[in-house]
XYZ file of C-alpha atoms in Angstrom:
622
model
C -51.590 32.337 22.395
C -50.284 29.135 21.405
C -46.554 28.760 20.019
C -46.294 28.238 16.482
C -45.099 24.664 15.427
C -42.378 24.522 12.819
C -42.352 21.467 10.408
C -38.713 20.248 9.616
C -37.648 19.949 6.105
C -38.577 17.333 4.360
C -35.216 14.743 3.737
C -36.521 15.703 -0.579
C -36.026 19.557 -0.169
C -32.729 18.531 2.265
C -31.468 16.802 -0.935
C -32.711 19.614 -3.636
C -30.306 21.438 -1.808
C -27.659 19.411 -1.512
C -27.745 18.486 -5.172
C -27.925 22.492 -5.996
C -24.946 22.707 -4.280
C -22.785 20.044 -5.501
C -23.745 21.343 -9.169
C -23.176 24.940 -8.131
C -19.784 24.416 -5.844
C -18.377 20.984 -6.534
C -19.728 20.327 -2.869
C -19.839 16.750 -1.859
C -22.830 15.170 -0.039
C -23.042 13.542 2.427
C -26.562 13.459 3.997
C -27.660 11.838 7.021
C -31.890 11.457 7.445
C -34.134 9.944 9.380
C -33.247 6.774 11.575
C -29.941 5.429 9.656
C -30.487 6.902 6.060
C -28.055 8.512 4.458
C -27.258 10.083 0.803
C -23.449 9.734 0.056
C -22.183 11.374 -3.878
C -18.481 12.860 -3.603
C -19.017 14.376 -7.657
C -21.596 14.266 -10.291
C -21.281 10.884 -11.109
C -24.055 8.665 -13.958
C -25.174 6.134 -11.454
C -25.775 5.379 -7.695
C -25.849 2.507 -5.567
C -28.405 1.280 -3.456
C -29.443 -0.720 -0.450
C -32.294 -1.346 1.525
C -32.149 -3.197 4.868
C -30.087 -4.505 7.841
C -26.995 -2.834 7.356
C -25.041 -5.303 8.876
C -24.522 -7.336 5.549
C -22.311 -7.883 2.756
C -24.845 -5.527 0.810
C -24.493 -2.568 2.720
C -20.765 -2.671 2.366
C -21.088 -3.586 -1.175
C -22.955 -0.385 -1.434
C -20.977 1.916 0.869
C -17.815 1.193 -0.828
C -19.469 3.491 -4.097
C -19.101 6.951 -4.293
C -22.117 7.672 -5.315
C -24.697 5.621 -2.594
C -28.140 5.301 -1.120
C -28.989 3.646 2.728
C -32.702 3.406 3.172
C -34.912 1.156 5.143
C -38.035 1.777 3.343
C -38.090 1.183 -0.254
C -40.594 3.504 -1.055
C -38.056 6.382 0.768
C -36.143 4.610 -1.134
C -37.437 5.183 -4.247
C -38.352 8.923 -4.088
C -34.865 9.886 -2.954
C -33.606 7.346 -6.115
C -36.127 9.490 -8.433
C -35.128 13.000 -7.844
C -31.082 12.329 -7.624
C -31.684 10.511 -11.281
C -33.480 13.382 -12.689
C -31.285 15.226 -11.291
C -27.675 14.003 -12.811
C -29.305 13.019 -15.558
C -30.152 16.331 -16.960
C -26.187 16.866 -16.104
C -24.771 13.941 -16.856
C -26.658 12.530 -19.844
C -27.244 8.924 -18.647
C -28.165 7.760 -15.246
C -28.505 3.571 -13.937
C -29.855 2.935 -10.274
C -28.278 -0.377 -9.053
C -30.218 -1.911 -6.466
C -27.830 -4.393 -4.347
C -29.247 -6.666 -1.649
C -29.083 -10.688 -0.822
C -31.207 -13.268 -1.481
C -32.904 -14.820 1.883
C -30.834 -18.150 1.378
C -28.007 -19.360 0.001
C -29.998 -22.513 -1.667
C -27.098 -24.474 -3.508
C -25.244 -24.603 -0.470
C -26.487 -28.365 0.930
C -25.252 -30.891 3.224
C -25.188 -33.465 0.325
C -22.977 -32.075 -2.009
C -19.474 -33.708 -2.301
C -17.654 -30.264 -3.068
C -17.872 -26.296 -2.440
C -21.079 -26.246 -5.535
C -21.891 -22.625 -7.547
C -23.261 -19.735 -5.632
C -25.965 -17.849 -7.207
C -26.435 -14.170 -8.323
C -29.390 -12.787 -9.669
C -29.700 -9.983 -12.065
C -32.468 -8.096 -13.852
C -32.968 -5.004 -15.681
C -35.263 -2.493 -17.740
C -35.412 -3.375 -21.185
C -33.555 -0.647 -22.816
C -30.580 -1.236 -24.550
C -27.877 0.521 -21.966
C -30.107 -1.523 -19.564
C -28.639 -4.749 -21.268
C -25.702 -3.916 -21.432
C -25.135 -2.906 -17.832
C -26.586 -6.633 -16.799
C -24.458 -8.135 -19.372
C -21.430 -6.954 -18.796
C -22.030 -7.394 -14.492
C -22.726 -10.967 -15.241
C -19.764 -11.282 -17.159
C -17.862 -9.638 -14.789
C -19.274 -11.502 -12.033
C -18.997 -15.323 -13.316
C -15.307 -14.552 -13.914
C -14.204 -14.437 -10.018
C -14.000 -17.405 -7.940
C -14.999 -16.496 -4.371
C -12.688 -18.738 -2.260
C -13.438 -21.986 -4.321
C -17.149 -21.407 -5.539
C -17.993 -20.141 -8.718
C -20.817 -17.748 -9.489
C -23.946 -19.048 -11.503
C -26.034 -15.991 -12.634
C -29.647 -16.257 -12.840
C -32.597 -14.180 -13.590
C -34.486 -12.484 -10.544
C -37.746 -13.060 -10.460
C -39.412 -11.485 -6.595
C -41.914 -14.204 -5.603
C -42.449 -12.364 -2.060
C -42.792 -8.942 -1.050
C -39.808 -8.663 0.345
C -38.032 -9.240 -2.620
C -39.480 -6.483 -4.114
C -36.917 -4.558 -6.428
C -36.956 -0.923 -6.138
C -36.771 -0.425 -10.343
C -40.478 -1.412 -10.055
C -41.276 2.448 -8.683
C -38.879 4.116 -10.521
C -41.161 5.350 -13.131
C -38.526 6.032 -16.574
C -35.416 5.603 -14.943
C -32.461 2.963 -16.050
C -32.223 0.190 -13.539
C -30.446 -2.740 -12.891
C -31.256 -5.124 -9.750
C -28.371 -7.173 -7.768
C -29.027 -10.216 -5.624
C -26.589 -12.626 -4.332
C -26.291 -15.585 -2.471
C -25.263 -15.038 1.640
C -22.130 -17.254 1.199
C -20.293 -15.785 3.211
C -22.155 -16.788 6.471
C -21.726 -19.503 8.476
C -24.608 -21.778 7.943
C -26.927 -22.341 10.891
C -25.559 -19.440 12.666
C -24.712 -15.267 13.356
C -21.497 -15.885 12.608
C -19.765 -14.910 8.794
C -16.468 -16.037 7.100
C -14.577 -12.411 7.662
C -12.171 -13.030 4.535
C -15.155 -14.378 2.459
C -17.164 -11.294 2.755
C -14.351 -9.140 2.116
C -13.547 -10.653 -1.367
C -17.339 -10.956 -2.599
C -17.055 -7.308 -0.969
C -14.833 -6.505 -3.632
C -15.511 -8.312 -6.688
C -19.201 -6.512 -6.466
C -17.723 -3.419 -6.819
C -15.835 -3.818 -9.027
C -18.334 -5.675 -11.224
C -20.932 -2.827 -10.300
C -18.404 -0.163 -11.634
C -18.132 -2.055 -14.960
C -22.113 -2.545 -15.328
C -21.860 1.429 -15.822
C -18.965 1.748 -17.450
C -20.701 -0.464 -19.679
C -23.874 1.230 -19.826
C -22.384 4.636 -20.494
C -20.550 2.989 -23.533
C -24.436 1.484 -24.733
C -25.720 5.306 -24.315
C -23.892 6.888 -26.216
C -21.547 8.199 -24.049
C -18.059 8.773 -23.930
C -17.002 5.737 -20.861
C -14.468 6.328 -18.496
C -11.038 5.457 -19.785
C -10.965 2.652 -16.980
C -13.951 1.721 -14.923
C -11.912 2.308 -11.444
C -12.245 6.313 -11.870
C -15.506 6.073 -11.289
C -14.774 5.188 -7.861
C -14.243 7.045 -4.725
C -12.335 10.428 -5.267
C -12.527 11.986 -1.799
C -11.355 10.274 1.532
C -14.021 10.201 4.297
C -13.846 11.035 7.663
C -12.995 7.445 9.128
C -10.043 6.916 6.575
C -8.766 9.945 7.804
C -8.860 9.136 11.201
C -7.530 5.808 11.389
C -4.575 6.845 9.302
C -3.717 9.398 11.429
C -4.203 6.631 14.465
C -1.521 4.903 12.711
C 0.892 7.437 11.909
C 0.658 8.334 15.679
C 1.665 4.844 16.722
C 4.433 4.740 13.760
C 5.926 7.959 14.363
C 6.531 6.812 18.484
C 9.502 4.947 17.051
C 11.881 4.257 14.154
C 12.497 0.805 13.721
C 15.855 0.839 11.872
C 17.424 3.120 14.359
C 16.358 1.237 17.611
C 17.645 -1.699 16.351
C 20.915 -0.395 15.099
C 24.109 -0.896 17.347
C 25.438 2.384 19.041
C 29.196 0.868 19.612
C 30.032 -0.286 16.390
C 33.403 0.950 16.543
C 34.247 -0.076 19.306
C 32.585 -3.628 18.453
C 34.818 -3.222 15.457
C 37.961 -3.204 17.411
C 36.952 -6.070 19.821
C 36.465 -8.045 17.122
C 39.695 -7.209 15.638
C 41.564 -7.509 19.339
C 39.848 -11.567 19.265
C 41.188 -12.503 15.703
C 37.506 -12.361 14.304
C 36.672 -15.523 16.930
C 34.928 -14.158 19.210
C 31.080 -12.109 18.677
C 31.404 -8.516 19.740
C 28.827 -7.331 22.333
C 26.575 -4.877 20.709
C 24.910 -1.952 22.725
C 21.379 -0.795 21.411
C 19.325 3.011 22.273
C 17.018 2.105 25.203
C 13.306 1.645 23.844
C 11.165 5.096 25.138
C 7.753 3.719 24.983
C 6.018 0.249 26.088
C 5.369 -1.935 23.616
C 2.197 -3.771 24.642
C 1.004 -0.420 25.334
C 2.075 0.881 21.584
C 0.190 -2.680 20.808
C -3.123 -1.925 22.375
C -3.163 1.425 20.825
C -2.078 0.490 17.538
C -5.415 -2.142 17.812
C -7.623 0.499 19.124
C -8.161 1.453 15.530
C -10.811 0.420 13.609
C -10.877 0.429 10.567
C -14.356 -1.175 10.268
C -16.256 1.678 8.756
C -13.901 3.440 6.075
C -16.322 2.159 3.317
C -13.707 1.771 0.871
C -11.936 -1.725 0.674
C -9.180 -1.002 -0.845
C -8.525 1.772 1.272
C -8.923 -1.260 4.233
C -7.051 -4.092 2.957
C -3.872 -1.307 2.885
C -4.310 0.476 6.350
C -5.111 -2.973 7.155
C -1.695 -4.423 6.092
C 0.188 -1.260 7.717
C -1.221 -1.864 11.166
C -0.130 -5.649 10.955
C 3.482 -4.914 9.768
C 3.473 -2.012 12.813
C 2.915 -4.567 15.047
C 5.422 -6.964 13.695
C 7.714 -4.195 13.774
C 6.469 -3.813 17.419
C 6.988 -6.895 18.140
C 10.719 -7.725 17.014
C 11.230 -4.258 19.343
C 10.051 -6.388 22.160
C 12.233 -9.079 21.282
C 15.437 -7.585 20.423
C 18.200 -9.510 21.194
C 16.880 -12.726 22.005
C 16.179 -15.646 19.626
C 12.330 -15.126 18.653
C 13.795 -11.523 16.812
C 14.969 -13.628 14.121
C 11.992 -15.263 13.322
C 9.939 -12.374 13.615
C 12.143 -11.215 10.743
C 11.863 -13.531 9.002
C 7.583 -13.123 9.202
C 8.548 -9.167 7.869
C 10.987 -9.247 5.277
C 10.832 -12.982 4.630
C 13.290 -15.479 3.524
C 16.166 -15.540 1.318
C 14.471 -17.483 -1.935
C 17.070 -19.419 -3.922
C 17.190 -17.671 -7.184
C 18.112 -14.766 -4.996
C 21.201 -16.695 -2.989
C 22.249 -18.005 -6.804
C 22.153 -14.549 -8.155
C 24.224 -12.889 -5.497
C 26.712 -15.799 -5.238
C 27.604 -15.098 -9.413
C 27.888 -11.642 -8.545
C 30.721 -12.377 -5.958
C 32.349 -14.438 -7.593
C 32.306 -12.240 -11.272
C 33.695 -9.515 -9.024
C 36.231 -10.543 -7.047
C 38.339 -9.147 -5.303
C 37.287 -5.891 -6.153
C 36.577 -5.015 -2.219
C 39.680 -6.188 -1.025
C 41.818 -2.940 -1.996
C 43.159 -1.317 1.504
C 41.123 1.118 2.768
C 41.959 4.903 1.798
C 41.276 8.361 3.240
C 37.790 9.639 2.215
C 35.697 11.569 2.680
C 34.611 12.567 6.388
C 31.420 13.289 7.625
C 31.210 17.288 7.659
C 32.155 16.465 4.095
C 29.468 14.658 3.229
C 26.830 16.505 5.725
C 27.742 19.761 3.561
C 27.290 17.896 0.173
C 23.858 16.531 1.545
C 22.685 20.082 2.508
C 23.420 21.411 -0.868
C 21.668 18.964 -2.651
C 18.727 18.935 -0.240
C 18.381 22.602 -1.011
C 17.980 22.646 -4.708
C 15.147 20.276 -4.038
C 13.785 22.662 -1.813
C 14.186 25.531 -4.516
C 11.729 23.183 -6.598
C 9.965 22.384 -3.595
C 9.318 24.570 -0.757
C 7.833 22.111 1.358
C 11.318 19.440 0.736
C 11.652 20.531 4.342
C 15.047 18.029 4.701
C 17.698 18.430 7.920
C 20.929 16.706 8.354
C 22.529 16.127 11.562
C 25.792 14.206 12.398
C 25.420 11.267 14.737
C 28.298 9.961 16.664
C 26.109 6.444 17.355
C 25.616 5.422 14.286
C 27.990 2.721 11.927
C 29.912 4.190 9.475
C 27.807 5.799 6.364
C 24.481 7.303 5.933
C 20.841 6.402 7.828
C 16.893 8.378 6.351
C 14.765 8.631 9.628
C 11.466 10.088 8.421
C 12.929 13.569 7.470
C 16.195 13.213 8.702
C 19.556 12.656 7.584
C 21.608 11.154 9.430
C 24.867 11.272 8.799
C 27.803 8.887 10.581
C 30.462 10.634 12.517
C 32.713 7.596 11.415
C 32.062 8.045 7.701
C 34.671 7.618 5.413
C 33.265 8.083 1.238
C 35.360 7.259 -1.236
C 35.027 10.628 -2.938
C 33.296 8.817 -6.289
C 30.746 7.381 -4.466
C 29.326 10.845 -2.592
C 26.669 11.223 -5.359
C 26.025 7.766 -5.548
C 25.167 7.722 -2.063
C 23.196 11.314 -1.749
C 21.054 10.194 -4.797
C 20.667 6.698 -2.823
C 19.106 8.426 0.291
C 17.811 12.150 -0.905
C 17.013 11.889 -3.864
C 14.815 8.397 -3.320
C 13.968 7.712 0.728
C 13.390 11.931 1.207
C 12.298 12.904 -2.654
C 9.288 9.965 -1.564
C 8.588 10.983 2.250
C 7.973 14.062 1.318
C 5.788 13.654 -1.345
C 4.244 10.833 0.323
C 3.360 13.578 3.071
C 1.437 15.603 0.097
C -0.756 12.669 -0.978
C -3.437 13.787 1.841
C -2.823 10.276 4.071
C 0.123 9.614 5.917
C 0.738 6.265 5.267
C 1.823 7.044 1.850
C 4.815 9.095 3.514
C 5.414 6.600 6.066
C 5.439 3.268 3.554
C 2.419 0.645 2.487
C 3.436 -2.501 3.801
C 6.488 -4.195 2.588
C 7.635 -0.927 1.039
C 11.341 -1.120 1.489
C 12.376 -3.447 -1.051
C 11.294 -1.028 -3.798
C 12.609 1.819 -2.169
C 16.146 0.128 -1.539
C 15.448 -1.308 -4.856
C 14.654 2.185 -6.980
C 17.722 3.855 -4.434
C 20.183 1.081 -5.953
C 19.485 1.897 -9.231
C 19.503 5.949 -8.797
C 23.257 4.756 -7.859
C 23.461 3.042 -11.121
C 22.142 5.888 -13.505
C 24.670 8.240 -11.740
C 27.209 6.571 -12.629
C 28.211 5.770 -9.165
C 28.052 1.964 -8.749
C 30.842 0.309 -8.783
C 32.176 -3.603 -8.045
C 32.790 -3.235 -4.477
C 29.280 -1.503 -3.845
C 27.359 -4.422 -6.044
C 29.470 -6.885 -4.209
C 28.559 -6.031 -0.766
C 25.290 -5.477 -1.922
C 25.322 -9.469 -2.775
C 27.354 -10.270 0.380
C 24.590 -9.221 2.500
C 22.259 -11.653 0.581
C 24.329 -14.377 1.345
C 24.805 -13.023 4.754
C 21.177 -12.886 5.325
C 21.082 -16.591 3.790
C 23.159 -18.300 7.080
C 22.194 -16.300 9.291
C 18.353 -17.628 8.712
C 20.073 -21.238 8.563
C 21.537 -20.529 11.792
C 24.888 -19.699 10.568
C 26.968 -17.647 13.674
C 28.286 -14.077 13.586
C 31.584 -14.848 13.342
C 31.199 -17.944 10.849
C 29.032 -15.578 8.500
C 32.075 -13.848 8.732
C 34.169 -16.233 7.694
C 32.434 -17.057 4.872
C 32.523 -13.639 3.033
C 36.119 -13.055 3.993
C 37.462 -16.469 3.067
C 35.731 -17.412 0.901
C 33.969 -14.621 -0.948
C 36.977 -12.014 -0.599
C 35.911 -9.543 1.522
C 38.360 -7.198 2.836
C 38.114 -7.937 6.792
C 35.919 -4.648 7.403
C 34.283 -4.587 4.679
C 32.923 -8.006 6.234
C 32.513 -6.829 9.350
C 30.182 -3.775 8.642
C 27.900 -6.364 6.333
C 27.358 -8.707 8.841
C 27.287 -6.551 11.739
C 23.925 -4.917 9.645
C 22.410 -8.752 9.534
C 23.514 -9.634 12.808
C 21.697 -6.114 14.366
C 18.599 -6.695 16.645
C 19.846 -10.759 16.975
C 19.677 -11.458 13.396
C 17.942 -9.292 10.543
C 16.885 -10.646 7.316
C 15.939 -7.415 5.938
C 19.693 -6.700 3.674
C 18.365 -9.165 1.359
C 15.735 -6.338 0.033
C 18.365 -4.069 -1.763
C 19.508 -6.996 -4.602
C 15.576 -8.628 -4.416
C 14.901 -4.872 -4.785
C 16.398 -3.467 -7.372
C 15.982 -7.208 -9.581
C 12.485 -6.198 -9.375
C 13.012 -2.598 -10.589
C 14.905 -4.490 -13.396
C 12.474 -6.270 -14.285
C 9.764 -3.618 -14.245
C 11.642 -0.979 -17.138
C 12.801 -4.161 -18.919
C 8.807 -5.138 -19.302
C 7.904 -1.559 -20.332
C 6.714 0.244 -16.749
C 7.355 3.189 -15.959
C 8.964 4.729 -12.620
C 6.594 7.515 -12.340
C 4.294 6.008 -10.388
C 6.938 5.247 -7.810
C 8.045 8.363 -7.078
C 4.103 9.487 -5.361
C 5.378 7.982 -2.128
C 6.880 4.750 -0.409
C 4.904 2.004 -1.939
C 6.012 -1.927 -2.843
C 5.574 -3.531 -6.482
C 2.678 -5.709 -4.638
C 0.719 -2.263 -4.870
C 1.503 -1.486 -8.086
C -1.944 -2.239 -9.378
C -3.898 -0.432 -5.968
C -2.049 3.033 -6.967
C -2.858 2.882 -10.732
C -6.727 2.618 -9.202
C -6.479 5.127 -6.636
C -4.783 7.591 -9.404
C -7.439 6.667 -11.644
C -9.863 7.362 -9.285
C -8.332 10.737 -8.549
C -7.046 10.500 -5.089
C -3.264 10.570 -5.440
C -1.951 13.523 -6.818
C 1.268 13.566 -9.500
C 4.574 13.603 -7.686
C 5.334 16.875 -6.910
C 9.070 16.236 -7.263
C 10.632 13.891 -9.592
C 14.502 12.872 -8.815
C 17.028 15.233 -10.280
C 19.092 12.509 -11.156
C 16.827 11.144 -13.985
C 17.546 14.683 -16.092
C 20.472 14.688 -16.185
C 22.490 13.361 -19.565
C 24.493 10.998 -17.346
C 21.693 9.176 -16.341
C 19.026 8.593 -19.947
C 21.410 6.744 -21.876
C 22.036 3.896 -18.369
C 18.085 4.418 -18.518
C 18.101 3.753 -21.702
C 20.033 0.982 -21.436
C 18.138 -0.626 -18.112
C 14.765 -0.169 -20.233
C 16.394 -2.358 -23.222
C 17.172 -5.062 -20.183
C 19.860 -5.790 -18.082
C 21.149 -7.930 -15.063
C 22.474 -6.413 -11.968
C 26.185 -7.170 -12.733
C 25.588 -5.305 -15.232
C 25.208 -1.623 -14.002
C 29.120 -1.922 -12.985
C 31.028 -0.212 -16.261
C 34.342 -0.781 -16.107
């Protein structure tokens, strides 16, 4: 007897079962079928973006960046799948729109005889219903408002002239549709090459325009539109995003940048500098690196960001990859002239307005840091208080798994390294500064580390690129809110800016020390501590970020901004819009914890004052 052949299940039957599971169990659909065909739906949504044909063009990236999409090679199969999804989703959502997105055959407005870059073509077509016309109009308005590297869009009607330009909507029956075709302006003329930056810009603009069109479609269909069109975006991380994030975290976790550039002999260096009459640069010693820089760079750039299907997350991870590259380059150039310039690339120069503000603070609070050094709280007392504060946070959130270590290889003070609070054995802290300093380190740096760890991607725990300025700004604000911002402390923050500017302008260690000590009146030990921080590693431009960051935070509060988004993890001011979008898409959780100091009776009037508008000098209470 001949064996009976088992007939493979048809793609439509499998997709029907996937849709049942989506509606019944909330299980996302990611169905691969046929030769390179894919249906991705991360939750019930009133639209489907479809791309038919090549997976090497920008239209493929635009479509696959969405939370609901279909990639298929054959237009007839695309129509069958789209009709099936539309029928089921329309019953569930009340309305449904299919967006057929592709590229025109050529960039026909770009010719050799034009004296400047001409407009580029976007062609649109839709059905005749009011809702479809509303979607077309919104897409046209959104797309027309965006420039693509000096070329502005010109929206026309899409009228197919060849069979290869057939519209999916021709076979959709009563399903609402919007057809989008755009000129391939990201391609280098007469070659197979592309302009990657221009391609990414086109993708981001088209994705946003498509979501705006869906929002308008829903409103015209008499349905409740989303609060923001961004909430129609992806609400789940695909495996490729998670893998890339973990791979970057693997590189980031091999080193602690600040520890690697912080001298381990701060006290002997001070005694040497003092013994030499403050005229000779002391020898500074550093921890040996426990890894090979070149090997970590190879590992870093082996992380592929090509198939993440989410332009925003691709950008955030790419920026972090570049930041890690710069940090590794700096560690490889430690104690060489290249270190300073690489640091300038990482942290920026000191802008004139910031330097002017810093000098004004030093002049207004002149002499406040000149008092004789008195015996304060030592490392054991500070560490005990830190453990008590950490225990309070852990009682509110059990995953607040922070530890405190007393170290003999750090300059006086505290430093956070991932989930560790490091306390220098040489710490000598005025009692009135204890709560402020712990609020700075634990209430901001450690809190955002653990809140970030709860977001699902390590990048929010490790910090988005450039996060340090906002982190330090929030931490300085914390010192003010608990009543611990003294004139001496603010002068030190301002002195760091002046020292950074001097170092970047080529001043020597001892010359910068004299500027702070003689010209601005810092006592010799305070001036040394500032200069040591600024010249560590060979010249680190980081310390200007404290004053710059608190100015940014105060400006944010003055303009009515909320602090809440900044507690979700370690983010920068430049990423505030990205965080709002991710939050609207449901990809971020509310902060597990907010700083305890925010709810204190002491903080409320100060926060109210900050929201009304103050300058950093106003944070000092007399």
